[in-house]
Amino acid sequence: MNDFLAARSQMALSLGFHIIYSCIGMVMPVFMAISHYKWIKTNDHVYKNITQAWSKGVAIFFATGAVSGTMLSFELGLLWPKFMEHAGPIFGMPFSFEGVAFFIEAIALGFFLYGWNRLNKWFHWVTGIVVGVSGVISGILVVSANSWMNSPAGFDYVNGQYINIDPLKAMFNEAWFSEALHMTIAAFAATGFAVAGIHALMILLKRNVNFHTKAFKIAIVFGAVAAILQPLSGDISAKGAARRQPAKSAAMEANYHTVPYSPLLIGGIPDTLNKKVDYGIEIPGLLSFLVYDDFKTPVTGLDKIPQQYQPNVPVTHYAFQLMVAIGMFLLLIALIYFFALWKKKEWLTKDWFFKLFVIATPLGFIAVEAGWTVTEVGRQPWIIQGVMLTSQAVTPMPGIQYSFYLFTFVYFTLSVAVVFLLSRQIKMVPELYDR
């Protein structure tokens, strides 16, 4: 493994783990605040027990997210010094604001965890709200920084120099809203279905049914609503990518040829040598309609992109197809859930109904990983779209592969610890919670 591949692999590994912790860290405090509010309003101690149980999970993911996020911050400087040298002054603002949001979240979480029976109940609840709001804001700010890499703004690039820097324009670049919206909804969908799936499993196993049923209802409402909204935000993101990053858009669809009535491809195996796709289903004109709102306008294909600036088509295409397929499956389950609430309440007690959510438990996070693969691999070979190549930004320091091996060990050890702590937390839910 050469140093360039090792640096990219280490960054991919770090982002792959951190994004899971971040999504849960963004969303779980919101669930926690909702259950806490229900306890205050109803005085039903099951909701208090749910809040306390979830707050311990929030603490676990806050700690692991802080560790993985700190490691990522160091990696940006260590692995990509040229990138940080030029880009740091431009897109550093959202990172600095994210640091402020992180500290506010940490302080509020401390108040919340240690405030039981010590603080006014409404003030205590507000600290939980602050944890949730700060977590969501942190996620949006980080995505804003990433969106700048896809849609650089707030500077002029003249003779290799970055001048006329405007950090606000960089922060609120053309891609930030669509990417932040899509990622925030994805976080709620993935976390909502994962939490609901765990509680659904406990219901199927007949363990603390009252406790897990109430927890399931809170989580799945958010997850299901997010799953229904996600295709809409995905459409906004895809249209933006087609306009700003035609190479990424073409790789997502494995669109090798620029033609009128550009077809939407479902599935298929890209043949990069012969510039075609095998075994795919094409719907003529639909890609043109989705991008330009008419069926005839050609969508830019890979034939219009110089070979050296084309991303890895198979990886980008497979990741995009996987993300869309999972999104459609979660949308179907969400619609089934709301239909059951509306017309078929007897389904809400059936084993097959809860098995659907158990099956869906990991799928949202798989879709999140696939989506970030599309975002990052689809931008290659650029680290800053159209401005700086990834190969120009990598550190000249040798031996990066050993750092990659070390970080791999650290992340997997951290994940094992998280799984152990969470499984122990789930098993510690006492029968008392069922009262």
XYZ file of C-alpha atoms in Angstrom:
435
model
C 0.000 0.000 0.000
C 1.531 3.311 -1.081
C 1.335 6.402 1.126
C -1.337 8.130 -0.976
C -3.662 5.122 -0.825
C -2.913 4.702 2.893
C -3.817 8.358 3.568
C -7.079 8.069 1.666
C -7.905 4.758 3.355
C -7.236 6.182 6.812
C -9.472 9.171 6.121
C -12.210 6.929 4.740
C -12.007 4.672 7.791
C -12.124 7.608 10.202
C -15.067 9.255 8.449
C -16.875 5.921 8.154
C -16.786 5.361 11.898
C -17.257 8.967 12.963
C -20.349 9.526 10.853
C -22.195 6.762 12.724
C -21.312 8.255 16.097
C -22.212 11.732 14.828
C -25.637 10.734 13.509
C -26.567 9.060 16.776
C -25.095 11.941 18.761
C -27.237 14.396 16.770
C -30.528 12.531 17.069
C -30.602 10.596 20.339
C -30.669 13.765 22.499
C -33.825 14.800 20.615
C -35.467 11.471 21.455
C -34.284 11.872 25.031
C -35.831 15.350 25.288
C -39.173 14.108 23.901
C -39.419 11.253 26.424
C -38.379 13.625 29.217
C -41.158 16.034 28.232
C -43.676 13.187 28.251
C -42.596 12.251 31.763
C -42.983 15.825 33.018
C -46.431 16.189 31.444
C -47.856 12.736 32.299
C -45.856 11.798 35.408
C -45.597 8.322 33.851
C -42.374 6.919 35.308
C -41.855 4.671 32.304
C -40.985 7.792 30.330
C -38.547 8.860 33.037
C -36.888 5.450 32.835
C -36.710 5.696 29.038
C -35.098 9.126 29.343
C -32.508 7.898 31.819
C -31.733 4.821 29.731
C -31.347 6.861 26.553
C -29.262 9.505 28.319
C -26.674 6.853 29.147
C -26.530 5.955 25.461
C -26.150 9.632 24.605
C -23.208 9.865 27.015
C -21.542 6.826 25.432
C -21.857 8.186 21.898
C -20.888 11.698 22.955
C -17.636 10.358 24.387
C -16.835 8.160 21.378
C -17.849 10.907 18.954
C -15.562 13.356 20.744
C -12.642 10.912 20.485
C -13.205 10.087 16.812
C -13.848 13.735 15.936
C -10.636 14.836 17.635
C -8.721 12.182 15.708
C -10.236 13.448 12.469
C -9.158 17.005 13.245
C -5.559 15.876 13.672
C -5.746 13.741 10.535
C -6.739 16.709 8.397
C -3.505 18.450 9.320
C -1.274 15.383 9.358
C -2.482 13.689 6.175
C -3.495 16.690 4.053
C -1.206 19.610 5.041
C -1.366 21.361 1.656
C -5.147 21.270 1.773
C -5.275 22.764 5.254
C -2.627 25.356 4.410
C -4.773 26.840 1.658
C -8.299 25.842 2.674
C -8.077 26.408 6.431
C -8.410 30.211 6.326
C -11.339 29.917 3.907
C -13.587 27.246 5.403
C -12.342 27.351 8.981
C -15.359 29.345 10.200
C -17.857 26.437 10.327
C -15.250 24.333 12.142
C -14.730 27.046 14.757
C -18.491 27.429 15.226
C -18.784 23.647 15.474
C -16.259 23.758 18.312
C -18.441 26.284 20.145
C -21.538 24.113 19.598
C -19.610 21.091 20.862
C -18.625 22.840 24.101
C -22.192 24.061 24.675
C -23.415 20.504 24.096
C -20.836 19.121 26.560
C -21.822 21.612 29.277
C -25.542 21.017 28.759
C -25.050 17.235 28.805
C -23.214 17.546 32.109
C -26.114 19.523 33.571
C -28.589 16.968 32.248
C -26.803 13.820 33.432
C -26.164 15.144 36.942
C -29.268 17.286 37.269
C -31.761 14.587 38.233
C -33.436 15.577 41.526
C -31.071 18.550 41.789
C -32.426 21.036 39.220
C -35.844 22.494 38.565
C -37.596 19.939 36.350
C -38.217 22.400 33.503
C -34.683 23.791 33.603
C -33.422 20.224 33.617
C -35.531 19.492 30.535
C -34.225 22.631 28.782
C -30.648 21.416 29.259
C -31.642 18.278 27.364
C -33.122 20.419 24.590
C -29.835 22.343 24.395
C -27.947 19.060 24.019
C -30.173 18.075 21.095
C -30.111 21.463 19.353
C -26.333 21.794 19.765
C -25.813 18.308 18.345
C -27.895 19.055 15.247
C -26.135 22.398 14.732
C -22.727 20.697 15.053
C -23.661 18.225 12.351
C -24.907 20.956 10.021
C -21.699 22.982 10.487
C -19.467 20.015 9.687
C -21.514 19.258 6.576
C -21.182 22.921 5.587
C -17.401 22.523 5.615
C -17.656 19.368 3.515
C -20.069 21.015 1.078
C -17.469 23.724 0.474
C -15.124 21.024 -0.851
C -17.863 20.081 -3.337
C -18.838 23.652 -4.170
C -15.907 25.953 -3.321
C -16.827 29.603 -2.821
C -15.721 32.669 -0.886
C -12.357 33.245 -2.590
C -10.664 33.974 -5.899
C -7.991 31.607 -7.160
C -5.443 33.621 -9.154
C -2.004 32.370 -10.206
C -2.037 29.659 -7.564
C -2.995 32.112 -4.805
C -6.207 32.236 -2.749
C -7.252 35.883 -2.471
C -10.350 37.971 -1.621
C -11.357 35.456 1.025
C -14.912 35.702 2.392
C -15.497 33.028 5.079
C -19.265 33.659 5.179
C -19.651 33.002 1.457
C -17.504 29.915 1.869
C -19.661 28.667 4.717
C -22.952 29.346 2.931
C -21.863 27.996 -0.431
C -24.319 26.763 -3.054
C -24.254 23.173 -1.781
C -24.497 23.719 1.963
C -28.281 23.829 2.303
C -29.060 20.767 0.180
C -26.265 18.711 1.757
C -27.090 19.787 5.312
C -30.774 19.065 4.762
C -30.103 15.666 3.228
C -27.614 14.661 5.930
C -29.791 15.832 8.831
C -32.830 13.943 7.541
C -30.624 10.898 6.922
C -29.384 11.048 10.514
C -32.957 11.071 11.849
C -34.025 8.253 9.531
C -31.028 6.041 10.305
C -31.081 6.622 14.066
C -34.868 6.448 14.283
C -35.043 3.071 12.558
C -32.024 1.722 14.462
C -33.453 2.668 17.876
C -36.944 1.495 16.904
C -35.489 -1.793 15.645
C -33.737 -2.506 18.938
C -36.901 -1.826 20.909
C -38.935 -3.894 18.425
C -36.600 -6.825 19.068
C -37.136 -6.473 22.813
C -40.908 -6.435 22.231
C -40.665 -9.636 20.186
C -38.655 -11.219 23.001
C -41.374 -10.146 25.487
C -38.956 -8.181 27.635
C -40.273 -5.106 29.424
C -42.941 -4.698 26.758
C -44.498 -1.508 28.129
C -41.129 0.227 28.376
C -40.007 -0.809 24.898
C -43.361 -0.076 23.265
C -43.334 3.533 24.463
C -39.694 3.935 23.412
C -40.425 2.353 20.018
C -43.231 4.833 19.330
C -41.025 7.878 19.958
C -38.178 6.621 17.775
C -40.212 5.353 14.839
C -42.265 8.529 14.430
C -39.069 10.491 13.773
C -37.547 7.716 11.678
C -40.659 7.226 9.550
C -41.239 10.941 8.918
C -37.571 11.328 7.959
C -37.780 8.330 5.608
C -40.744 9.929 3.832
C -38.955 13.279 3.487
C -35.625 11.799 2.424
C -36.443 11.233 -1.277
C -37.431 14.908 -1.557
C -34.136 16.107 -0.084
C -32.312 13.527 -2.211
C -33.873 14.986 -5.337
C -32.656 18.466 -4.362
C -29.137 17.148 -3.713
C -28.994 15.154 -6.948
C -30.092 18.148 -9.043
C -27.434 20.291 -7.368
C -24.753 17.668 -7.986
C -25.713 17.454 -11.675
C -25.240 21.210 -11.997
C -22.084 21.667 -9.889
C -20.373 18.278 -10.198
C -21.350 16.687 -13.521
C -18.649 14.018 -13.208
C -20.049 12.852 -9.870
C -23.597 12.883 -11.217
C -22.573 10.881 -14.287
C -20.739 8.337 -12.124
C -23.741 7.993 -9.811
C -25.920 7.035 -12.776
C -23.116 5.287 -14.719
C -24.098 7.682 -17.506
C -21.358 7.178 -20.084
C -22.977 9.021 -22.986
C -24.509 12.486 -23.278
C -27.758 11.954 -25.199
C -31.227 13.531 -25.429
C -33.868 11.771 -23.378
C -31.160 10.630 -20.942
C -32.342 7.391 -19.320
C -32.538 6.690 -15.611
C -30.604 3.529 -14.831
C -31.781 1.059 -12.214
C -29.133 -1.439 -11.132
C -26.606 -2.604 -13.689
C -22.909 -3.446 -13.740
C -20.721 -0.684 -15.236
C -18.255 -1.844 -17.897
C -15.624 0.884 -17.713
C -13.571 -0.591 -20.564
C -16.389 -0.561 -23.111
C -18.204 2.463 -21.615
C -21.528 0.692 -21.095
C -23.666 -0.846 -18.382
C -24.704 -4.493 -18.369
C -27.900 -5.910 -16.850
C -29.362 -2.533 -15.926
C -32.931 -1.345 -16.453
C -33.163 1.942 -18.382
C -36.176 4.266 -18.263
C -35.789 6.635 -21.253
C -35.946 10.356 -20.522
C -36.475 9.996 -16.784
C -32.987 11.172 -15.801
C -33.444 14.258 -17.977
C -36.759 14.925 -16.270
C -35.358 14.469 -12.756
C -32.460 16.841 -13.442
C -34.028 19.454 -15.749
C -37.800 18.911 -15.339
C -38.152 17.961 -18.993
C -37.613 14.675 -20.774
C -35.445 15.817 -23.691
C -32.543 17.881 -22.314
C -29.314 15.826 -22.339
C -27.671 15.158 -18.981
C -23.883 15.473 -19.071
C -22.285 12.055 -19.407
C -18.779 10.823 -18.739
C -17.911 11.301 -22.419
C -17.826 15.052 -21.702
C -15.438 14.655 -18.737
C -11.684 14.221 -19.340
C -10.587 10.735 -18.330
C -8.136 11.991 -15.704
C -10.955 13.855 -13.911
C -13.431 10.995 -13.791
C -14.184 9.324 -10.422
C -14.345 5.584 -9.854
C -17.591 4.811 -11.665
C -18.404 1.316 -10.305
C -17.866 2.296 -6.649
C -19.869 5.522 -6.993
C -22.669 3.836 -8.933
C -23.010 0.830 -6.606
C -22.994 3.072 -3.526
C -25.638 5.343 -5.043
C -27.857 2.422 -6.049
C -27.529 0.874 -2.576
C -28.432 4.173 -0.896
C -31.513 4.643 -3.093
C -32.651 1.023 -2.674
C -32.437 1.208 1.113
C -34.146 4.588 1.108
C -37.079 3.177 -0.862
C -37.334 0.178 1.490
C -37.385 2.401 4.582
C -39.969 4.620 2.870
C -42.166 1.550 2.327
C -41.886 0.531 5.988
C -42.669 4.097 7.064
C -45.819 4.117 4.947
C -46.829 0.733 6.376
C -46.402 2.136 9.892
C -48.573 5.186 9.274
C -51.156 3.097 7.423
C -51.300 0.807 10.448
C -51.873 3.802 12.730
C -54.626 5.057 10.419
C -56.477 1.969 9.283
C -54.955 -1.241 10.666
C -54.255 -0.769 14.357
C -54.305 -4.549 14.850
C -51.018 -4.716 12.900
C -49.345 -2.835 15.749
C -49.409 -5.999 17.874
C -48.340 -8.512 15.209
C -44.946 -10.194 15.275
C -44.437 -9.748 11.492
C -44.915 -6.001 11.959
C -42.118 -5.695 14.516
C -39.888 -8.035 12.499
C -39.939 -5.455 9.690
C -38.306 -2.936 12.012
C -35.803 -5.454 13.329
C -34.724 -6.137 9.745
C -34.436 -2.397 9.128
C -32.262 -1.752 12.216
C -28.872 -1.426 10.427
C -30.138 -0.358 7.011
C -30.292 3.386 7.648
C -26.630 3.492 8.656
C -25.639 1.357 5.674
C -27.406 3.946 3.497
C -25.562 6.759 5.303
C -22.218 5.062 4.635
C -23.189 4.538 1.001
C -24.202 8.190 0.686
C -20.895 9.417 2.047
C -19.108 7.069 -0.326
C -20.957 8.767 -3.181
C -20.040 12.203 -1.822
C -16.343 11.505 -1.310
C -15.487 8.999 -4.048
C -17.661 10.866 -6.533
C -15.610 14.055 -6.007
C -12.302 12.381 -6.822
C -9.712 13.116 -8.058
C -10.438 16.526 -6.496
C -10.120 17.340 -2.810
C -11.471 20.833 -3.633
C -13.711 20.497 -6.653
C -12.004 22.006 -9.703
C -9.297 23.707 -7.621
C -6.982 21.211 -5.906
C -6.341 17.547 -6.676
C -6.261 15.098 -3.783
C -2.797 13.972 -4.873
C -1.551 17.574 -4.485
C -2.780 17.800 -0.896
C -1.322 14.613 0.605
C 1.539 14.739 3.091
C 5.065 13.952 1.862
C 5.743 12.117 5.118
C 6.522 8.408 4.511
C 5.157 5.440 6.452
C 1.483 6.467 6.381
C 0.439 2.827 6.053
C 1.585 2.180 9.634
C -0.565 5.062 10.832
C -3.462 3.519 8.893
C -2.963 0.158 10.623
C -2.810 1.842 14.039
C -5.947 3.897 13.469
C -7.758 0.820 12.165
C -6.966 -0.967 15.413
C -8.063 2.047 17.492
C -11.394 2.448 15.693
C -12.287 -1.219 15.832
C -11.360 -1.360 19.512
C -13.494 1.719 20.139
C -16.408 0.137 18.289
C -16.127 -3.105 20.257
C -16.197 -1.066 23.460
C -19.305 0.820 22.273
C -21.115 -2.397 21.357
C -20.217 -3.919 24.731
C -21.397 -0.875 26.686
C -24.648 -0.585 24.737
C -25.473 -4.287 24.984
C -24.851 -4.155 28.724
C -27.042 -1.067 28.969
C -29.896 -2.827 27.133
C -29.624 -5.887 29.372
C -29.652 -3.689 32.490
C -33.163 -2.392 31.778
C -34.913 -3.818 34.847
C -38.356 -5.373 35.060
C -39.298 -2.419 37.228
C -39.519 -0.354 34.008
C -42.549 -2.363 32.977
C -44.683 -0.995 35.796
